[in-house]
C-alpha positions as a Markdown table, in Angstrom:
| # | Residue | x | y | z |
|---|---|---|---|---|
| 1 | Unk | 0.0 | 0.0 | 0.0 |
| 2 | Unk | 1.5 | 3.4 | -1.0 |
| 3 | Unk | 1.1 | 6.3 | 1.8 |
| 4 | Unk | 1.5 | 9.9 | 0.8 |
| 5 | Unk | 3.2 | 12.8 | 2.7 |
| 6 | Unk | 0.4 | 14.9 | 4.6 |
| 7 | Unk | 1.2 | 18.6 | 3.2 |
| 8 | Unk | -1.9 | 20.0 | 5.0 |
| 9 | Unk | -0.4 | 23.3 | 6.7 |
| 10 | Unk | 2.8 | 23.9 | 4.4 |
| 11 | Unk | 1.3 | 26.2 | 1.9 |
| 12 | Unk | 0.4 | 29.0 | 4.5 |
| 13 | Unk | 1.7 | 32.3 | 4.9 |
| 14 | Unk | 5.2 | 32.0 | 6.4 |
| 15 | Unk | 5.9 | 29.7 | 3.8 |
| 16 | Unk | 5.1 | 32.2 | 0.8 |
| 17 | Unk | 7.1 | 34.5 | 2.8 |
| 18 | Unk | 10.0 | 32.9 | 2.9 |
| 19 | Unk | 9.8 | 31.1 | -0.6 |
| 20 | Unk | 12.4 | 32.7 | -2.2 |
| 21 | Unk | 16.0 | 31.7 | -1.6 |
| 22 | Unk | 17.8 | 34.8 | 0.2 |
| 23 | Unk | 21.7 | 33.5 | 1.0 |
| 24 | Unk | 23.1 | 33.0 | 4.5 |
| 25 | Unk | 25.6 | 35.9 | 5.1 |
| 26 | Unk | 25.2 | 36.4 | 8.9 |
| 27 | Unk | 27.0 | 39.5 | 9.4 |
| 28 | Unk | 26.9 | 41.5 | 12.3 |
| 29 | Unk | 29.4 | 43.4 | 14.5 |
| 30 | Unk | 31.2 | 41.3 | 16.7 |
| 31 | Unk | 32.6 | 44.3 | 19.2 |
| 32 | Unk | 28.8 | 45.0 | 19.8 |
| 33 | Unk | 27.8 | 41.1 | 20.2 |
| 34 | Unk | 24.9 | 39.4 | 18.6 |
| 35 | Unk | 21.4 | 40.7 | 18.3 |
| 36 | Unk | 19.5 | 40.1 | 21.5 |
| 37 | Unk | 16.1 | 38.6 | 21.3 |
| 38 | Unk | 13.1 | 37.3 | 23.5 |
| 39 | Unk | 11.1 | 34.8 | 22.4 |
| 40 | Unk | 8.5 | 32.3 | 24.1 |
| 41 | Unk | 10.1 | 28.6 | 25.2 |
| 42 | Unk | 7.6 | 26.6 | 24.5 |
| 43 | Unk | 9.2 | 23.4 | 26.1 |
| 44 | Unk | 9.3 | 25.3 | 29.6 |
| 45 | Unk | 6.8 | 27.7 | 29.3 |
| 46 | Unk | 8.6 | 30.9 | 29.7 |
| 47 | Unk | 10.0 | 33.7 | 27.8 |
| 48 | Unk | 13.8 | 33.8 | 26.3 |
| 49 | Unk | 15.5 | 36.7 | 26.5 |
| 50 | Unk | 19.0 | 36.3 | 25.1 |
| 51 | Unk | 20.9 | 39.0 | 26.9 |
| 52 | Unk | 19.9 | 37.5 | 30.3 |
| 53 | Unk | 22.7 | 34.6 | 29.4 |
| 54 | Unk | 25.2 | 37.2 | 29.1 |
| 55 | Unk | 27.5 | 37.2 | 32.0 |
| 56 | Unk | 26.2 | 34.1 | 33.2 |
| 57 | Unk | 26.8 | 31.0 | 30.8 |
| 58 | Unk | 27.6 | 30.3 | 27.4 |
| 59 | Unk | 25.0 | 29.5 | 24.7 |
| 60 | Unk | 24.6 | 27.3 | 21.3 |
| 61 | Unk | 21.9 | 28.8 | 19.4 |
| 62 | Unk | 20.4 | 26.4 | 17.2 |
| 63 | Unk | 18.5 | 27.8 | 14.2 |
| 64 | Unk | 16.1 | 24.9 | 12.8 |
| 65 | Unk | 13.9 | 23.9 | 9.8 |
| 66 | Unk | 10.6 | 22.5 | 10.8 |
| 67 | Unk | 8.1 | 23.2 | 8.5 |
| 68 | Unk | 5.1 | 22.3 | 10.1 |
| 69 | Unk | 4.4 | 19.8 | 13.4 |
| 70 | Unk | 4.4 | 16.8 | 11.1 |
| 71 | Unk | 7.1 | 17.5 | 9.0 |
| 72 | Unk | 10.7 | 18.4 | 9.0 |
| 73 | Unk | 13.0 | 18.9 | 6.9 |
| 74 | Unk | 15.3 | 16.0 | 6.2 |
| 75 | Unk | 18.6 | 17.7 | 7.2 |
| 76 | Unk | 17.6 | 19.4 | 10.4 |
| 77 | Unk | 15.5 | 16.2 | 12.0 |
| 78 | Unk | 18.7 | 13.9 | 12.6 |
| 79 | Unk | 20.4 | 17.1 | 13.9 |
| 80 | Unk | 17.4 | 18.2 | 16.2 |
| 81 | Unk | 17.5 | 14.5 | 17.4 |
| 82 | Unk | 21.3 | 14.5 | 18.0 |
| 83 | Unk | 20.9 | 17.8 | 20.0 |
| 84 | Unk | 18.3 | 16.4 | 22.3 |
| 85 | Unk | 19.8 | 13.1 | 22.8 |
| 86 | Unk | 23.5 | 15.4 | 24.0 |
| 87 | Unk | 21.6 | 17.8 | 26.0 |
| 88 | Unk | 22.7 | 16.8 | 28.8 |
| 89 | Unk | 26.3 | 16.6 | 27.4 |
| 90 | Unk | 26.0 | 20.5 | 26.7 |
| 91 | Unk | 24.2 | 21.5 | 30.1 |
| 92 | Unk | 27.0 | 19.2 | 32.5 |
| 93 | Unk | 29.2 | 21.4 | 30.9 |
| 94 | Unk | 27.7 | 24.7 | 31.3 |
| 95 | Unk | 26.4 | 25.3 | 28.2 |
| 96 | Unk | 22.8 | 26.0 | 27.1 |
| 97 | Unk | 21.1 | 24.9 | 23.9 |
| 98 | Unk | 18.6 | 27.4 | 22.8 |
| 99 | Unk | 16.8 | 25.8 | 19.6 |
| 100 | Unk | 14.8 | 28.5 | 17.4 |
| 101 | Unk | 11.7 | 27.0 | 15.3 |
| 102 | Unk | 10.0 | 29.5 | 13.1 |
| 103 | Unk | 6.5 | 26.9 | 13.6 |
| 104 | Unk | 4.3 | 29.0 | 15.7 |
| 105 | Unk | 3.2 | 28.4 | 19.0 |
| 106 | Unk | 0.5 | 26.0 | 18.8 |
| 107 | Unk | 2.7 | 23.5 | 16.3 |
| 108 | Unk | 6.0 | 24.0 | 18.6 |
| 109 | Unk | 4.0 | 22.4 | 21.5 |
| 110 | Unk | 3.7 | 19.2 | 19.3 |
| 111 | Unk | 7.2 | 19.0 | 18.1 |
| 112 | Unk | 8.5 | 19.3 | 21.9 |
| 113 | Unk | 5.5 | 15.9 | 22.4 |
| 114 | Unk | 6.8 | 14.2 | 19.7 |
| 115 | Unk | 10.3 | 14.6 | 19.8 |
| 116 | Unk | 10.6 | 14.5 | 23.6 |
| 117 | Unk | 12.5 | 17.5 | 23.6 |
| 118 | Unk | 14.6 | 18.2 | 27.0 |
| 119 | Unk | 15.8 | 21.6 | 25.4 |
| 120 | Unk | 14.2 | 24.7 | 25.0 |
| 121 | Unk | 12.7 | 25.1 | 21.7 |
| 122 | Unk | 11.9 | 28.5 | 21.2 |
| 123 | Unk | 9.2 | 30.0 | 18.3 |
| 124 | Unk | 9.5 | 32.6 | 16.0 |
| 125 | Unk | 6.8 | 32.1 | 13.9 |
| 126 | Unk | 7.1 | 35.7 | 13.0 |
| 127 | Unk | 10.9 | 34.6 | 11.4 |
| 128 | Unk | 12.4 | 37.9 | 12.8 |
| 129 | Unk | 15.3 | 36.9 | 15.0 |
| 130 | Unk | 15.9 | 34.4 | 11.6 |
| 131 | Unk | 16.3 | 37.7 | 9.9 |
| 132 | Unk | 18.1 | 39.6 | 12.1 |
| 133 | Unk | 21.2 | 36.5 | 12.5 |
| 134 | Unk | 20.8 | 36.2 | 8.8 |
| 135 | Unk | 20.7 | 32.7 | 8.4 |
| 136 | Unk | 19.0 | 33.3 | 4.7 |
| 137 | Unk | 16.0 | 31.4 | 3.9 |
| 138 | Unk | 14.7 | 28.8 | 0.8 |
| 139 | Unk | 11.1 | 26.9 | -0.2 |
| 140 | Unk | 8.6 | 28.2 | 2.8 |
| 141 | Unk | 11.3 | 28.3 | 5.6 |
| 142 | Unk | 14.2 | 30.1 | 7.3 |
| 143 | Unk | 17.4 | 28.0 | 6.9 |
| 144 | Unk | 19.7 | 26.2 | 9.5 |
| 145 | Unk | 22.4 | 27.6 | 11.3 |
| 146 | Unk | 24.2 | 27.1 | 15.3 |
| 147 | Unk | 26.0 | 30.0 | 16.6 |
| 148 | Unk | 28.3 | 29.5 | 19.3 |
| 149 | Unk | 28.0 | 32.3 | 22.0 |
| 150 | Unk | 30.7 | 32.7 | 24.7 |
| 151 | Unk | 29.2 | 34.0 | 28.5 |
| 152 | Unk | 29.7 | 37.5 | 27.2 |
| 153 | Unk | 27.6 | 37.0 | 24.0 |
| 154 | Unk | 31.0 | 37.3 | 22.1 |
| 155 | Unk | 30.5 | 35.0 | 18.4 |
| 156 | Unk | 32.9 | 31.9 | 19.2 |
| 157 | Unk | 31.9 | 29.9 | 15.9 |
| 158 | Unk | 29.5 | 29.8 | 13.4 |
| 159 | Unk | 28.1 | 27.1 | 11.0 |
| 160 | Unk | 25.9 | 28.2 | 8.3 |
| 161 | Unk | 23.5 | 25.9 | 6.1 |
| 162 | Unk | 25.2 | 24.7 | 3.0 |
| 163 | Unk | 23.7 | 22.1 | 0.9 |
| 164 | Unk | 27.1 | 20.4 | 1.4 |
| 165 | Unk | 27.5 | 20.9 | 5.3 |
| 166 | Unk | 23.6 | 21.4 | 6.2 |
| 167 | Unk | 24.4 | 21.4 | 10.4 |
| 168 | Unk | 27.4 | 21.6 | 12.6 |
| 169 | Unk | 27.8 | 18.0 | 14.3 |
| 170 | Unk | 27.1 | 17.7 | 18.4 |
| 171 | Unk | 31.3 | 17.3 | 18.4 |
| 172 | Unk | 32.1 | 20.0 | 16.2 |
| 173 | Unk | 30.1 | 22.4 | 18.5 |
| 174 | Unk | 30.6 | 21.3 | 21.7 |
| 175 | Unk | 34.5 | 21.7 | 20.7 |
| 176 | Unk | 34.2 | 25.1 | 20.0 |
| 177 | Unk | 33.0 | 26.3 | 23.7 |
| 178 | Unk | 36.3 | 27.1 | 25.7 |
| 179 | Unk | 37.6 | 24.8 | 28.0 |
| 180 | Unk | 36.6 | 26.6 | 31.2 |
| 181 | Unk | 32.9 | 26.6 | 30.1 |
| 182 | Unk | 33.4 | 22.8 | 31.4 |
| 183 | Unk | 32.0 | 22.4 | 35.1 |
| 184 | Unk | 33.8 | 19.1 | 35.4 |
């Protein structure tokens, strides 16, 4: 028996919006830090503000493709997984993840069901803080993309989508925080 994809909800308006392909060029000034943002968590219920990590603990921000609660892209699925499953890797070492989804609120709340997710995935449904790190966008979504944020908000590393190198692996990030980010 053949089963087809269920593309119910993809053709709305964030995905006309972001239809056509804008590059990744993520450029902002790094003597004045990345762009701070709030947004809601929907895995704990509570609202994000970037700049309250600063000073405090370093952060991976984790830019993701999920175009609507049942279906996600093909590259960023494996990588959401692998994020989730090292949680715990990234918080024993002082590190937050912060995952950003541009599904909206409603949708987010069954992606942190159905994956499990431990870490907080925030939505920005409205794809502004997608915009303002400049991760580019293609077909209906923003694109991938991890930043790697030192306690002061200072840009450590940065991995942008590439049809070639679509995410940065769990080792490749958690290699790029410093060494006294490590608690143990």
């Amino acid at each position: 028996m053949l089963t087809s994809t269920d593309f119910r909800g993809l053709f709305n308006e964030r995905f006309f919006r972001n239809f056509l392909p804008i590059p990744a060029t993520s450029y902002f000034n790094l003597e004045i830090g990345t762009p701070d943002f709030q947004l809601p968590d929907i895995t704990n219920g509570n609202l994000v503000k970037l700049s309250d990590y600063r000073g405090k603990q370093p952060v991976l921000l984790a830019f993701t493709r999920i175009f609507t609660e049942k279906q996600y892209c093909p590259f960023c699925y494996p990588h959401i997984k692998a994020l989730n499953e090292n949680y715990e890797e990234f918080t024993k070492r002082g590190i937050e993840v912060l995952m950003i989804t541009s599904t909206d609120e409603k949708q987010s709340q069954i992606v942190v069901q159905d994956l499990g997710l431990k870490m907080p995935l925030l939505s920005d449904p409205s794809c502004q803080v997608f915009r303002r790190y400049r991760v580019g966008q293609a077909l209906g979504a923003p694109l991938p993309a991890q930043f790697v944020l030192d306690k002061d908000g200072k840009l450590l590393y940065r991995h942008l989508f590439s049809f070639l190198d679509h995410n940065a692996s769990v080792e490749t990030l958690l290699q790029r925080f410093p060494v006294e980010c490590s608690t143990s």
